Short mmCIF file of N, CA and C in Angstrom, two decimals:
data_model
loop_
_atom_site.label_atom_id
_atom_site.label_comp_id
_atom_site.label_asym_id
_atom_site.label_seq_id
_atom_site.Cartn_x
_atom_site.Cartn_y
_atom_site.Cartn_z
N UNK A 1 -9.57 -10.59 12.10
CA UNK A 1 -9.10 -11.81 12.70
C UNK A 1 -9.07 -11.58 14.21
N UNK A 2 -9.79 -12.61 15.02
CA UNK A 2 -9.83 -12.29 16.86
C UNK A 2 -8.99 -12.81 17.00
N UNK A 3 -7.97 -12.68 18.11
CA UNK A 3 -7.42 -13.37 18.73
C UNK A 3 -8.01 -14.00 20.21
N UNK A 4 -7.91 -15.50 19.85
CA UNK A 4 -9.22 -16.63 20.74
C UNK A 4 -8.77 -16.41 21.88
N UNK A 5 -7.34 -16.21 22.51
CA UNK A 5 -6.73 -16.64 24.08
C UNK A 5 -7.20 -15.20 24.36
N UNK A 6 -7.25 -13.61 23.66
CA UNK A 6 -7.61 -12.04 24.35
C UNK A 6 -9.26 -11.93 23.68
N UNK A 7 -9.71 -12.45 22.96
CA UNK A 7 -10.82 -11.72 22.23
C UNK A 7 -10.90 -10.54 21.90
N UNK A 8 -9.83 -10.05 21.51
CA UNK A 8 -9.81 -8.97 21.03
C UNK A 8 -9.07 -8.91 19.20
N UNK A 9 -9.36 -7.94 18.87
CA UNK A 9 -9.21 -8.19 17.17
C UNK A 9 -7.25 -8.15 17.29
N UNK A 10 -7.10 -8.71 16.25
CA UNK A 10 -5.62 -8.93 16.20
C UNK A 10 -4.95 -8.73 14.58
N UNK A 11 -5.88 -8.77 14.13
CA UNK A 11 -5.58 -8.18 12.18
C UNK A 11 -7.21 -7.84 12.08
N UNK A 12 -7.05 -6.72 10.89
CA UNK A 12 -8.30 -6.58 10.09
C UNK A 12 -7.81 -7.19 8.84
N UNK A 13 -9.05 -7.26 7.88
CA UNK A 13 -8.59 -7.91 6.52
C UNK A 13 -9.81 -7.31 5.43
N UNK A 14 -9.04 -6.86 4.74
CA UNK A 14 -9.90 -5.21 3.91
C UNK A 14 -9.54 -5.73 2.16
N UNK A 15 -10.92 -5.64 1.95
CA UNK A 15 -11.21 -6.13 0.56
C UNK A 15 -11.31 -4.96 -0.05
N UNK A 16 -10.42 -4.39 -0.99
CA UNK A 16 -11.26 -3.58 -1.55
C UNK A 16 -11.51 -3.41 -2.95
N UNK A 17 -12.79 -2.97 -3.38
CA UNK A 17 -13.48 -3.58 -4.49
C UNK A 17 -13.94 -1.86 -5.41
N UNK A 18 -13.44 -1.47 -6.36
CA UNK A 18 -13.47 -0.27 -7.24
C UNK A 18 -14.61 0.15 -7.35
N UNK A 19 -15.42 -0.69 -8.08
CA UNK A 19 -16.84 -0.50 -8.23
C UNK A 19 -18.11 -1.64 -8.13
N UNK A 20 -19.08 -1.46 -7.30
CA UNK A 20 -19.78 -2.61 -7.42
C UNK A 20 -19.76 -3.62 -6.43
N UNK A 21 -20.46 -4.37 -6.48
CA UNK A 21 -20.69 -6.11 -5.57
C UNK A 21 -19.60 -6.82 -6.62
N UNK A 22 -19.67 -6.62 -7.46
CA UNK A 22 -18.75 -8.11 -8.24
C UNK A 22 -17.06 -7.77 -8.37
N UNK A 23 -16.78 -7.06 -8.68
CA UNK A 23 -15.64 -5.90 -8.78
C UNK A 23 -15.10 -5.34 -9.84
N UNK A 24 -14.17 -5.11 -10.24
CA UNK A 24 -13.45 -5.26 -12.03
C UNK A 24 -12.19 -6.39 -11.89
N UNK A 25 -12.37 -6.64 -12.95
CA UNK A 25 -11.29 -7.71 -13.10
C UNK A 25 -9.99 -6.95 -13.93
N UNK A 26 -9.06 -6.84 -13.02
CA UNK A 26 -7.42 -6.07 -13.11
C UNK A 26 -6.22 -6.49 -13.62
N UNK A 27 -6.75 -8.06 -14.31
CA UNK A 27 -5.49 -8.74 -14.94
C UNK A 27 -4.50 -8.09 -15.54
N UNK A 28 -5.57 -7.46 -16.29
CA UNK A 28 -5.04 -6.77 -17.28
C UNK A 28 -4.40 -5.44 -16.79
N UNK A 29 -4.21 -4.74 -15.81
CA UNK A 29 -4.14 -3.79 -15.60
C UNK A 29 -2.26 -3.05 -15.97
N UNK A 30 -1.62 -4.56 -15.22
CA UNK A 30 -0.10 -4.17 -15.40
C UNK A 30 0.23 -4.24 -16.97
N UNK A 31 -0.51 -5.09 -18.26
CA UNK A 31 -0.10 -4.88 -19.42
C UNK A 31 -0.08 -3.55 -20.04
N UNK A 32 -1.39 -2.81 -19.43
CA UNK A 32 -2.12 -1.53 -20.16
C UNK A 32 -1.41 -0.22 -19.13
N UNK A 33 -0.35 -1.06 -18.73
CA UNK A 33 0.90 0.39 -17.74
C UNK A 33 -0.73 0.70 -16.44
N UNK A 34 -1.77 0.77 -16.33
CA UNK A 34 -2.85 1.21 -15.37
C UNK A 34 -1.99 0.85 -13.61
N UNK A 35 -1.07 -0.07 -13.36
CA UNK A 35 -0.95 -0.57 -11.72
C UNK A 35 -0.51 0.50 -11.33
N UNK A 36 0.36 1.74 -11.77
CA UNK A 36 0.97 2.27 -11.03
C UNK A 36 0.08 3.47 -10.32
N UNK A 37 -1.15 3.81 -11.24
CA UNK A 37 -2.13 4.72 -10.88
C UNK A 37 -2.95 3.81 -9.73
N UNK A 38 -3.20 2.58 -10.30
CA UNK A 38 -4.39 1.90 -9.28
C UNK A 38 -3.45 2.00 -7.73
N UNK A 39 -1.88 1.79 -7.53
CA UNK A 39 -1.43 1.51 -6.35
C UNK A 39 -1.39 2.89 -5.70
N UNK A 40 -1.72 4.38 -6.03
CA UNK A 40 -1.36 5.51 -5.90
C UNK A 40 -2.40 5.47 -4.70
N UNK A 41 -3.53 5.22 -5.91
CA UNK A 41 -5.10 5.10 -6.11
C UNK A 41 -5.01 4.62 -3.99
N UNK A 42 -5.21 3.39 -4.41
CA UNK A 42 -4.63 2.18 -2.94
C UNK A 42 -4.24 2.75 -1.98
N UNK A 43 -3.10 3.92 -2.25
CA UNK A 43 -1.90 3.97 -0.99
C UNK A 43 -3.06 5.31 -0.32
N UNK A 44 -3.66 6.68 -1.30
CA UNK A 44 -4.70 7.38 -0.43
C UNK A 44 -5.23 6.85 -0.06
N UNK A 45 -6.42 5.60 -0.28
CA UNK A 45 -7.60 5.23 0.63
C UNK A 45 -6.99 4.67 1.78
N UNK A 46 -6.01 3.66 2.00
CA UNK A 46 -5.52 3.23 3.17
C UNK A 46 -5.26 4.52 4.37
N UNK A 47 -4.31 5.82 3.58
CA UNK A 47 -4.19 6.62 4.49
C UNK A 47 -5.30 7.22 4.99
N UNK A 48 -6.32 7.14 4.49
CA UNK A 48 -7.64 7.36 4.82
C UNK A 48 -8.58 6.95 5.71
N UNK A 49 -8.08 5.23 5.61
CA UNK A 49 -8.91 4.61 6.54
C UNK A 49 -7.89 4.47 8.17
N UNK A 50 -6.63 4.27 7.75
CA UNK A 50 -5.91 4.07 8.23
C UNK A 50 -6.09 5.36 9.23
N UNK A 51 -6.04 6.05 8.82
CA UNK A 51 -6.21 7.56 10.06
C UNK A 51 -7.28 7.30 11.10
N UNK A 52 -8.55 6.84 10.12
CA UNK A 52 -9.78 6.19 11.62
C UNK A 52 -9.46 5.74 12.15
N UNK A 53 -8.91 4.48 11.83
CA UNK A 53 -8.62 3.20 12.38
C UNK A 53 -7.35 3.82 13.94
N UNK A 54 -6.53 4.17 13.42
CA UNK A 54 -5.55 4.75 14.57
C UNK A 54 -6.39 5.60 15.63
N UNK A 55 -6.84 6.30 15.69
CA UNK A 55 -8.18 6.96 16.50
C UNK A 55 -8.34 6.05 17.76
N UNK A 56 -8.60 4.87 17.46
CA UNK A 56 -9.03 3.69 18.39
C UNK A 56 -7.65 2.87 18.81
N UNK A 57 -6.63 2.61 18.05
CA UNK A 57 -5.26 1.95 18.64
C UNK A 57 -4.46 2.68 17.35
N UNK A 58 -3.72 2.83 18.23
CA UNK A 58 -2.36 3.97 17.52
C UNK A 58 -1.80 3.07 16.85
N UNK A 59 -1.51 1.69 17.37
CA UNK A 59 -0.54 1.23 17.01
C UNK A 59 -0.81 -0.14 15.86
N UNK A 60 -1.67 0.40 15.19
CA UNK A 60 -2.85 -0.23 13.83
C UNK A 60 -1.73 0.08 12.75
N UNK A 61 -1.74 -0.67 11.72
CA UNK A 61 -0.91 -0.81 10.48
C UNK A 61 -1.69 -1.78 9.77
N UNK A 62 -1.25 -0.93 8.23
CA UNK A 62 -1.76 -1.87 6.85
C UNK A 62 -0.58 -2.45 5.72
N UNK A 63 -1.10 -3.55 5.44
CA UNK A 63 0.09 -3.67 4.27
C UNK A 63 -0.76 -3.25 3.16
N UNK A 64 0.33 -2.50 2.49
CA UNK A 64 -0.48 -1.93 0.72
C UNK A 64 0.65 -2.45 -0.17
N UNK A 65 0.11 -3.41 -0.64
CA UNK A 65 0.85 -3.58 -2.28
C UNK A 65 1.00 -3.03 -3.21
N UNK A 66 3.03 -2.91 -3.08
CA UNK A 66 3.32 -2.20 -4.82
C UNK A 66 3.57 -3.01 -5.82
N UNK A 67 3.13 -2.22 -7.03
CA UNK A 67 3.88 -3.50 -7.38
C UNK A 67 5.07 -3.05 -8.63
N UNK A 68 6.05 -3.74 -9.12
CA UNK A 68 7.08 -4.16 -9.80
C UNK A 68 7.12 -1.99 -10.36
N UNK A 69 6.19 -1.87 -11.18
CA UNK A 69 5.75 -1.12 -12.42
C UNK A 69 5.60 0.27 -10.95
N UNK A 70 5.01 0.39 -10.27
CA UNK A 70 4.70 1.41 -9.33
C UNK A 70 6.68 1.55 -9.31
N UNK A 71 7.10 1.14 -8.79
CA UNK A 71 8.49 1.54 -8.43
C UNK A 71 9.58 1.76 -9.32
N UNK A 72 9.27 1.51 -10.45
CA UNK A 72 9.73 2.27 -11.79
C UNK A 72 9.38 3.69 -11.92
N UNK A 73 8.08 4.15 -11.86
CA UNK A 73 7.82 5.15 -12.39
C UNK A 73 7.73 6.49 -11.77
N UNK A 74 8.96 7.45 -11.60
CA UNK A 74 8.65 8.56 -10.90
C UNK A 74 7.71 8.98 -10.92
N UNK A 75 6.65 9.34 -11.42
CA UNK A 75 5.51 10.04 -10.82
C UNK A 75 5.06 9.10 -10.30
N UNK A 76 4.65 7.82 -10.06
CA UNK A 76 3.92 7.30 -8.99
C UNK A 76 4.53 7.16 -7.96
N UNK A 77 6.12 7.46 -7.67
CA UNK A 77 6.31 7.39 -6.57
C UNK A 77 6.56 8.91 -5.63
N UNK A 78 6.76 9.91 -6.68
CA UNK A 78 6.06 11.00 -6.58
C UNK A 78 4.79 11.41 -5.63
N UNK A 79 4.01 10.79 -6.23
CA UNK A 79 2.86 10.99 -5.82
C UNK A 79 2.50 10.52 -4.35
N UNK A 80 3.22 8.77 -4.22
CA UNK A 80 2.89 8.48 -3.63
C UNK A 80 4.06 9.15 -1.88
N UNK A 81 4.39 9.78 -2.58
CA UNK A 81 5.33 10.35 -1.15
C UNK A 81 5.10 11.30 -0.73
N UNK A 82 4.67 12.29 -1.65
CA UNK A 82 3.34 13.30 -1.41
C UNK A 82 2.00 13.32 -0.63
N UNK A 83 1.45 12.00 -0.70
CA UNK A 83 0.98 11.28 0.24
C UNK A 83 1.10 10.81 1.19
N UNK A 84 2.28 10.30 1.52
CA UNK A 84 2.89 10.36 2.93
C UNK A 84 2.98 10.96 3.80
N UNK A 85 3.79 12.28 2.52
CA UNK A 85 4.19 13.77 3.78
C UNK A 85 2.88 14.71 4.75
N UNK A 86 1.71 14.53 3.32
CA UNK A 86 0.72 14.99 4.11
C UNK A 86 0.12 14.25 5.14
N UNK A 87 0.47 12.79 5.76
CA UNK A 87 0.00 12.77 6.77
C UNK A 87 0.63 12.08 7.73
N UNK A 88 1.80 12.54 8.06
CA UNK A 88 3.38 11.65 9.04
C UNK A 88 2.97 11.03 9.68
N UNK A 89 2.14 11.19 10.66
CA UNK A 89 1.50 10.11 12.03
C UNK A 89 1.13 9.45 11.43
N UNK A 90 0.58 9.13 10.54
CA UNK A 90 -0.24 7.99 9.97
C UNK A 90 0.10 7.25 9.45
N UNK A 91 1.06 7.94 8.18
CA UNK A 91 1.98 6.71 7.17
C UNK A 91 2.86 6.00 7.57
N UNK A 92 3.24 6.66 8.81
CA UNK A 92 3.93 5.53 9.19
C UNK A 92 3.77 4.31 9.75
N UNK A 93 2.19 4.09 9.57
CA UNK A 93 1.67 3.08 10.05
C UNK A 93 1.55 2.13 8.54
N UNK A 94 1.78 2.52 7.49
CA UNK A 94 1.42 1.84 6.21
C UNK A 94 2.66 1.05 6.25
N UNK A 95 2.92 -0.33 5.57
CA UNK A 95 3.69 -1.02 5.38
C UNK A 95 4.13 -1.36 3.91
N UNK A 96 4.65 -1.40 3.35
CA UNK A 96 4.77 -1.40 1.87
C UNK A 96 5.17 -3.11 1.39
N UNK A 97 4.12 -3.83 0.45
CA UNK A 97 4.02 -5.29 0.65
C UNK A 97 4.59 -5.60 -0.71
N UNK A 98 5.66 -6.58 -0.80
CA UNK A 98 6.59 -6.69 -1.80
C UNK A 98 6.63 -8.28 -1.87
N UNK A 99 6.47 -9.00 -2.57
CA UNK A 99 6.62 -10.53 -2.78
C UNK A 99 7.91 -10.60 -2.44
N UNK A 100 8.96 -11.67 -1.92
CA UNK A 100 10.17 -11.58 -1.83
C UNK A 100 10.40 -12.18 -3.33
N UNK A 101 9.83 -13.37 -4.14
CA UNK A 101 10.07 -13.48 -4.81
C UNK A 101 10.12 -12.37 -6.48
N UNK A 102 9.30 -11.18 -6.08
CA UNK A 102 9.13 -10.72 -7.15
C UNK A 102 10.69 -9.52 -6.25
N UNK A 103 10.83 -9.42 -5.24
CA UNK A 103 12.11 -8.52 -5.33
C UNK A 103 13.35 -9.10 -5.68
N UNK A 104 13.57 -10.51 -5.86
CA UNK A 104 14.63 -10.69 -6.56
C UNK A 104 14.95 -10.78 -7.68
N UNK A 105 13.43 -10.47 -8.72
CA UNK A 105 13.36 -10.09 -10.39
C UNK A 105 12.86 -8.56 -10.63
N UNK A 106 13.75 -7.29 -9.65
CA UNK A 106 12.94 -6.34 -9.57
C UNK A 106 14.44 -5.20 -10.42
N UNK A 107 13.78 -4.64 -11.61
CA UNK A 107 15.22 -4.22 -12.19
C UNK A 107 15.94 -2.82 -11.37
N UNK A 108 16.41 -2.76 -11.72
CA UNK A 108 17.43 -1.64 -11.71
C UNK A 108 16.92 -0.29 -11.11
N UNK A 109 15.84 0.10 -11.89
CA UNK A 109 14.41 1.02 -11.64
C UNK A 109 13.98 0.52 -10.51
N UNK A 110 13.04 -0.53 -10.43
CA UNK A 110 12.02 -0.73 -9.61
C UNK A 110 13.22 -0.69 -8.14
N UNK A 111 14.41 -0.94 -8.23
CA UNK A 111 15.15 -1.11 -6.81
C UNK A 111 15.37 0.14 -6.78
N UNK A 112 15.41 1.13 -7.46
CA UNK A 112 16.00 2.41 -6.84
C UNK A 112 14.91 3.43 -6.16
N UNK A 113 13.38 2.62 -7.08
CA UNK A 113 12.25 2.96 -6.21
C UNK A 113 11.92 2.60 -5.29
N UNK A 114 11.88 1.42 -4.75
CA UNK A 114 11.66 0.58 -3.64
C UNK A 114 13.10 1.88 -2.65
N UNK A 115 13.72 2.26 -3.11
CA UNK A 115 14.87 2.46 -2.14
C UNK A 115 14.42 4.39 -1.57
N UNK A 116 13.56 4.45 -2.99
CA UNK A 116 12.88 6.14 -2.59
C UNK A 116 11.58 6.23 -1.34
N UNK A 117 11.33 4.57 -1.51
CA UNK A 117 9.97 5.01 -1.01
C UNK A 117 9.88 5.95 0.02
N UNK A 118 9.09 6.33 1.13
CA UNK A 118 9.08 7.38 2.02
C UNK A 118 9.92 6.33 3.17
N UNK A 119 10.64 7.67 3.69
CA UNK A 119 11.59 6.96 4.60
C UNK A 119 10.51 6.49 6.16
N UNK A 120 9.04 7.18 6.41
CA UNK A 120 8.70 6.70 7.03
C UNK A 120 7.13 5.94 7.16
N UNK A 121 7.97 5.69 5.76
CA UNK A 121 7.16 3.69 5.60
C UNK A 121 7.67 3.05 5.88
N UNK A 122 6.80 2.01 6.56
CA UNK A 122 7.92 0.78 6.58
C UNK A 122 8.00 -0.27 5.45
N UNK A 123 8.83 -1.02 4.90
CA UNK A 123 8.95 -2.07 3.97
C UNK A 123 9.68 -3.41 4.22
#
């Protein structure tokens, strides 16, 4: 996204697609328990790109969506903090993207995860 009054970029906007031109279709993914791996999945490549991207403006950030099922499940949040630690300058550029409406149907679990996430993410 440019911004018209600087011409200079002001958001990027990052599709990202598993396999292929067409993609997979993930409906299904939160029935078959799969979101909490796919968001793990999500949160490395961002720190990934996210590290280039800072290279050129430090002050670059992504939102990565968790969702409901990711913040239930200790090992994915495990994992995903593990991921963090290995790269501090960076993650802290990740933003952690939460529907407001889905955090006010978020149980007991999913709030105590949302409350683990890495302290230097932002949410």
């Amino acid at each position: 996204v440019i911004d018209l009054f600087s011409g200079k970029t002001a958001h990027y906007r990052l599709h990202y697609s598993l396999e292929g031109k067409e993609g997979v279709d993930l409906s299904g993914a939160e029935r078959a328990d799969q979101r909490p791996g796919l968001d793990v999945h999500l949160h490395r490549e961002a720190l990934v790109l996210l590290k280039r991207l800072r290279k050129r403006d430090n002050r670059l950030g992504i939102l990565v969506p968790v969702s409901a099922a990711t913040l239930a499940s200790p090992e994915a949040l495990s994992r995903i903090t593990q991921l963090h630690a290995s790269e501090p300058g960076v993650s802290e550029g990740l933003v952690v993207d939460l529907a407001h409406a889905v955090l006010a149907s978020l149980p007991q679990s999913s709030l105590e995860g949302l409350a683990y996430m890495p302290a230097r993410a932002s949410t």
